[in-house]
Short mmCIF file of C-alpha atoms in Angstrom, two decimals:
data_model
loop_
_atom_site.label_atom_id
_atom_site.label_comp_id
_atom_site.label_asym_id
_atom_site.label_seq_id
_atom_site.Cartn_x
_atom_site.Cartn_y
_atom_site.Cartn_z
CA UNK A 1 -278.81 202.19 -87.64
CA UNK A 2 -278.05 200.93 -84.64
CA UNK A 3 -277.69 197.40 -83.26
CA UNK A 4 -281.11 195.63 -81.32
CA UNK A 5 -280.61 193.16 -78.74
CA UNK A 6 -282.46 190.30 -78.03
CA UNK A 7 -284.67 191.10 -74.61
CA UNK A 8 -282.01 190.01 -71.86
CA UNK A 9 -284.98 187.66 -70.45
CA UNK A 10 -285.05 185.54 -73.82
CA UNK A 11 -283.05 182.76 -73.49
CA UNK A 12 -280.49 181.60 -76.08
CA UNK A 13 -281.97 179.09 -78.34
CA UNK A 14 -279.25 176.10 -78.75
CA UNK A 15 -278.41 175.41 -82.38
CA UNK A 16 -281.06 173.48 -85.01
CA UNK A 17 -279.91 169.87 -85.63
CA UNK A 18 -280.14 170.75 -88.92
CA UNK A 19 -277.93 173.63 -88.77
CA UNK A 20 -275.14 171.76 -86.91
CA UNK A 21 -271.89 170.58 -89.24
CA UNK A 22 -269.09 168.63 -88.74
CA UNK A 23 -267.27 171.18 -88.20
CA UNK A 24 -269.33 172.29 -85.05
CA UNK A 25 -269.22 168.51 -84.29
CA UNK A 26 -265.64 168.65 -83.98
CA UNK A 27 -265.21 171.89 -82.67
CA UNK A 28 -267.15 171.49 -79.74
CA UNK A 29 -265.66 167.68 -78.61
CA UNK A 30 -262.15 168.45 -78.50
CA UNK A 31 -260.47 166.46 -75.88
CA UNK A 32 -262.68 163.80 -76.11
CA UNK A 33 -262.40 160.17 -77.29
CA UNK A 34 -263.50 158.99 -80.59
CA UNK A 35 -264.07 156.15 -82.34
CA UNK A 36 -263.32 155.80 -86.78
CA UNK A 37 -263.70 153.86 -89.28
CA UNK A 38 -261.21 155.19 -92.30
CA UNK A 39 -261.68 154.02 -95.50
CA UNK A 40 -257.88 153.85 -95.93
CA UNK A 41 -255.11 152.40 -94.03
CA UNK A 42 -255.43 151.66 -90.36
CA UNK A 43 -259.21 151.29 -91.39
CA UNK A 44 -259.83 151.24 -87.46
CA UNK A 45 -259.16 153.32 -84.75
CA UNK A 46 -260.02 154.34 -80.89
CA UNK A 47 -258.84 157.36 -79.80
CA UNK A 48 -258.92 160.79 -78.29
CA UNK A 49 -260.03 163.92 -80.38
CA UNK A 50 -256.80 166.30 -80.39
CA UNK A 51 -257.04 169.26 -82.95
CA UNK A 52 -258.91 169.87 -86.16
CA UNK A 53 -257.77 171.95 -88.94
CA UNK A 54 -259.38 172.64 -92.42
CA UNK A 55 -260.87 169.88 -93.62
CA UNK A 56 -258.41 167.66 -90.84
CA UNK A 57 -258.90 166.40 -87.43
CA UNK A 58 -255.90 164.88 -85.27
CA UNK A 59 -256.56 162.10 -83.21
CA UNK A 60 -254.19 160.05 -80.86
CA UNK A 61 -254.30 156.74 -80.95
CA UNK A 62 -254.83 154.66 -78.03
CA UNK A 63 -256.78 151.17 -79.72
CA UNK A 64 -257.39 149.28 -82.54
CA UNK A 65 -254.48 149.93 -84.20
CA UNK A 66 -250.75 148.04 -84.29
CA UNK A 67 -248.79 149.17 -80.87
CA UNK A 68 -246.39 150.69 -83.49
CA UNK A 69 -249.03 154.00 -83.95
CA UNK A 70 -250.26 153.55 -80.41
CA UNK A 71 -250.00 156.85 -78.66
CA UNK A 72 -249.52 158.53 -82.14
CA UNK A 73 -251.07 161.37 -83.47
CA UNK A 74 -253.46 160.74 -86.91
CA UNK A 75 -254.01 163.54 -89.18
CA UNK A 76 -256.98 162.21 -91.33
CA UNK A 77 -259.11 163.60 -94.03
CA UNK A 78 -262.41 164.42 -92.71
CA UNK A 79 -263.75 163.37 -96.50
CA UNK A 80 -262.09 159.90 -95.85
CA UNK A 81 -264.06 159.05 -92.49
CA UNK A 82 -266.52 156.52 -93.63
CA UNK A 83 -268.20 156.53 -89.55
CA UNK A 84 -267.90 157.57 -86.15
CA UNK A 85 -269.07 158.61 -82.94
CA UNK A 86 -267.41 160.62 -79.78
CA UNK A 87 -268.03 160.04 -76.34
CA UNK A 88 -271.23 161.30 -74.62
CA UNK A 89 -271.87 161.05 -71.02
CA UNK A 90 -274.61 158.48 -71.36
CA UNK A 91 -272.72 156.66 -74.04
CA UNK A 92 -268.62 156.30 -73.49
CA UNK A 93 -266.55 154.43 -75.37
CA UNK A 94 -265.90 150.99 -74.30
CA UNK A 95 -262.11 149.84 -74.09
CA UNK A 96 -261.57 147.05 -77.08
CA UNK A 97 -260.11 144.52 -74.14
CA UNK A 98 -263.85 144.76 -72.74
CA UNK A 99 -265.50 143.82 -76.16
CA UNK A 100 -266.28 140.23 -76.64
CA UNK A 101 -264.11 139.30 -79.63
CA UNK A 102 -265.35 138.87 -83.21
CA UNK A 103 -263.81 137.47 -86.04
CA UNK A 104 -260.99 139.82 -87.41
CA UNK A 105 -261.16 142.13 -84.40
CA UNK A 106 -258.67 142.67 -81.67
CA UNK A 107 -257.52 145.24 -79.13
CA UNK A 108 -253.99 146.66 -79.39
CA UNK A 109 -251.09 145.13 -77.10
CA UNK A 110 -250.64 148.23 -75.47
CA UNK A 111 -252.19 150.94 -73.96
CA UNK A 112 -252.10 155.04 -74.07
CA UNK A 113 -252.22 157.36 -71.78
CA UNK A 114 -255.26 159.30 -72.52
CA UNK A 115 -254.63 162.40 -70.88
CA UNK A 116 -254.66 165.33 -72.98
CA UNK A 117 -252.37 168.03 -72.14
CA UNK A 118 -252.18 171.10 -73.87
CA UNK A 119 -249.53 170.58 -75.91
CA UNK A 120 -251.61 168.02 -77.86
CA UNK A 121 -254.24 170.23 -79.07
CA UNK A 122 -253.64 172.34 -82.38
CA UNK A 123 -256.70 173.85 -83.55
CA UNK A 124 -255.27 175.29 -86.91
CA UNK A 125 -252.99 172.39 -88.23
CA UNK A 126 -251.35 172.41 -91.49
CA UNK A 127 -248.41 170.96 -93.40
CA UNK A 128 -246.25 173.74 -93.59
CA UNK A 129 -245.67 172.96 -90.14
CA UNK A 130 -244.23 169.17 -90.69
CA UNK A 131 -241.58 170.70 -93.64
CA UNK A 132 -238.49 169.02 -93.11
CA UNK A 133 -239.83 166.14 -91.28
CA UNK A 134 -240.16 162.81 -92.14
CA UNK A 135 -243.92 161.15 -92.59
CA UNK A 136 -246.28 158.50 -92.94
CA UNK A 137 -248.47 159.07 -95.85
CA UNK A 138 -251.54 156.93 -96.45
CA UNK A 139 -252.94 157.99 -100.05
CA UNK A 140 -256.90 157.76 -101.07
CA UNK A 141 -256.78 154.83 -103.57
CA UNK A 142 -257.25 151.34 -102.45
CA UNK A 143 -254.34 150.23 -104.24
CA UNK A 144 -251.80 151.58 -106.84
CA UNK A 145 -249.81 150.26 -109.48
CA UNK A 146 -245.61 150.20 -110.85
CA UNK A 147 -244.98 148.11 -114.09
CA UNK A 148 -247.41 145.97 -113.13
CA UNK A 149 -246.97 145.54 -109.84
CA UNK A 150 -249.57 146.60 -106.98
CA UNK A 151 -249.07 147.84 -103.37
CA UNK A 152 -251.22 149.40 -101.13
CA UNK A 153 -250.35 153.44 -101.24
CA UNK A 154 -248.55 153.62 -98.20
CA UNK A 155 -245.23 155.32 -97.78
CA UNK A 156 -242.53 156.87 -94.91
CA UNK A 157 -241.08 159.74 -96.95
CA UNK A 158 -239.75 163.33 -96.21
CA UNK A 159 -241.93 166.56 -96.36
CA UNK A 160 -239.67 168.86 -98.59
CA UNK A 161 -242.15 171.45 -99.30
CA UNK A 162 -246.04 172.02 -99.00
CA UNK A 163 -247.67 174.09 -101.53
CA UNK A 164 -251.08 175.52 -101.48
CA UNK A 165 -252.70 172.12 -103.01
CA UNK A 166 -249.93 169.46 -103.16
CA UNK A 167 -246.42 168.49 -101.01
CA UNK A 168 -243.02 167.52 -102.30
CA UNK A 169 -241.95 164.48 -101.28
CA UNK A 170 -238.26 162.86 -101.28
CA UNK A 171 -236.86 159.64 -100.33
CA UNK A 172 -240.09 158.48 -100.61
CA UNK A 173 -239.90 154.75 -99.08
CA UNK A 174 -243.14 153.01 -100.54
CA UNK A 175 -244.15 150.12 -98.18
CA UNK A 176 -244.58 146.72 -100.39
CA UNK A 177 -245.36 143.98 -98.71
CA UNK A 178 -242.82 141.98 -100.42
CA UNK A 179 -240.15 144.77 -100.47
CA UNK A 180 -240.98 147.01 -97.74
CA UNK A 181 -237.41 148.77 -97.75
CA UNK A 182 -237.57 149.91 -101.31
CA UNK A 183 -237.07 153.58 -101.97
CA UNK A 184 -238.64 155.23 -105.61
CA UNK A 185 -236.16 156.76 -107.31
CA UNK A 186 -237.19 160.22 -107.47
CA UNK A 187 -238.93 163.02 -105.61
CA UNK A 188 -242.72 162.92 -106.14
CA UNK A 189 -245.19 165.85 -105.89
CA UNK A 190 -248.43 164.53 -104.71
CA UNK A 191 -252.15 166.56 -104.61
CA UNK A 192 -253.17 167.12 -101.14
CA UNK A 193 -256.52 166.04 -102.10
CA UNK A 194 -255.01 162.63 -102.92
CA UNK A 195 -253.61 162.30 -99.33
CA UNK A 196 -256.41 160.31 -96.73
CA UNK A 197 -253.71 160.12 -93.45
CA UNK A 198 -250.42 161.74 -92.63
CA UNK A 199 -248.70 161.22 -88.65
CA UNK A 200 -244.78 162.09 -88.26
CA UNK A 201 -243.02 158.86 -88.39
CA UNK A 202 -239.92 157.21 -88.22
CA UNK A 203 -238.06 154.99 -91.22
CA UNK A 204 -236.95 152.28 -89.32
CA UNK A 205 -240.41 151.67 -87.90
CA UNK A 206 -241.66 148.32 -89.59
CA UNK A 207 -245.60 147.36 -89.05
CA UNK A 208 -247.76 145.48 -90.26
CA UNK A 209 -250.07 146.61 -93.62
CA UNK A 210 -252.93 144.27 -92.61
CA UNK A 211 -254.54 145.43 -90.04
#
């Protein structure tokens, strides 16, 4: 059977609304800035859209976030994205510095560039590709728990290996507030579907947890 084609006159009907995912959502507004609201740790963030992978989108932070992860690139669970919304032309996104202020809320004390070069987009990220490298990991919980003692799930630790649905971690420096140098004393193996953020990272980077 061969294939029939559409009458060349006909034009191209643009997707349903109700056929569109977040995946086409994504797709289709690479490059452009973005605003989130995580349910996990920075909770906050402006930026501009740089990559999406299964499940994952990368953004680089520019506002709304401690000038320790400015110009840092986010790799955050879609799942964990409570809101958004990306730049339209009728609608951009307002720097934070031209917000009036509201309780709790301030802009970042510095400032990205928010160029996008093509070295910053990677449409098929994965973990494999960070093995070896040392992370930030923000996991899913609100808080955790060690002999009776609670932190926020936070930690700088190195990628040793990424399985098909959980990573080896070692050194893994957990970030309490009261102790924020301390170091568990073994390797962990954590589920991938327990991790909300992950960004390359350094260990002698100290920021704040409140933000």
């Amino acid at each position: 059977m061969g294939v029939v084609c559409a009458p060349a006159d006909r034009p191209v009907r643009p997707p349903r609304p109700e056929a569109d995912t977040l995946v086409d959502l994504f797709a289709r507004s690479n490059g452009k800035r973005i605003v989130l609201i995580l349910e996990t740790f920075p909770f906050f963030m402006v930026g501009r859209l740089v990559g999406m992978g299964p499940g994952t989108i990368a953004v680089k932070a520019e506002e709304g976030v401690s000038i320790e992860f400015v110009g840092r690139r986010f790799y955050i669970l879609v799942d964990t994205i409570a809101a958004f919304f990306i730049e339209e032309p009728d609608h951009p996104i307002p720097s934070l510095s031209n917000i009036p202020p509201t309780p709790g809320l301030r802009a970042s004390e510095a400032t990205a560039d928010r160029s996008v070069s093509d070295d910053d987009v990677d449409p098929r990220y994965n973990l494999l590709q960070l093995v070896g490298q040392t992370l930030l990991f923000v996991l899913r919980p609100e808080q955790l728990a060690i002999l009776g003692q609670t932190f926020r799930p936070i930690c700088v630790a190195t990628l040793e290996a990424a399985a098909a649905d959980y990573v080896r971690l070692s050194t893994v420096n957990i970030r309490w507030s009261s102790a924020p140098e301390w170091v568990f004393p073994t390797p962990l193996f954590v589920p991938n579907t327990q991790i909300a953020v992950f960004l390359p990272f350094s260990r002698d980077i100290r920021f704040p947890l409140a933000q």
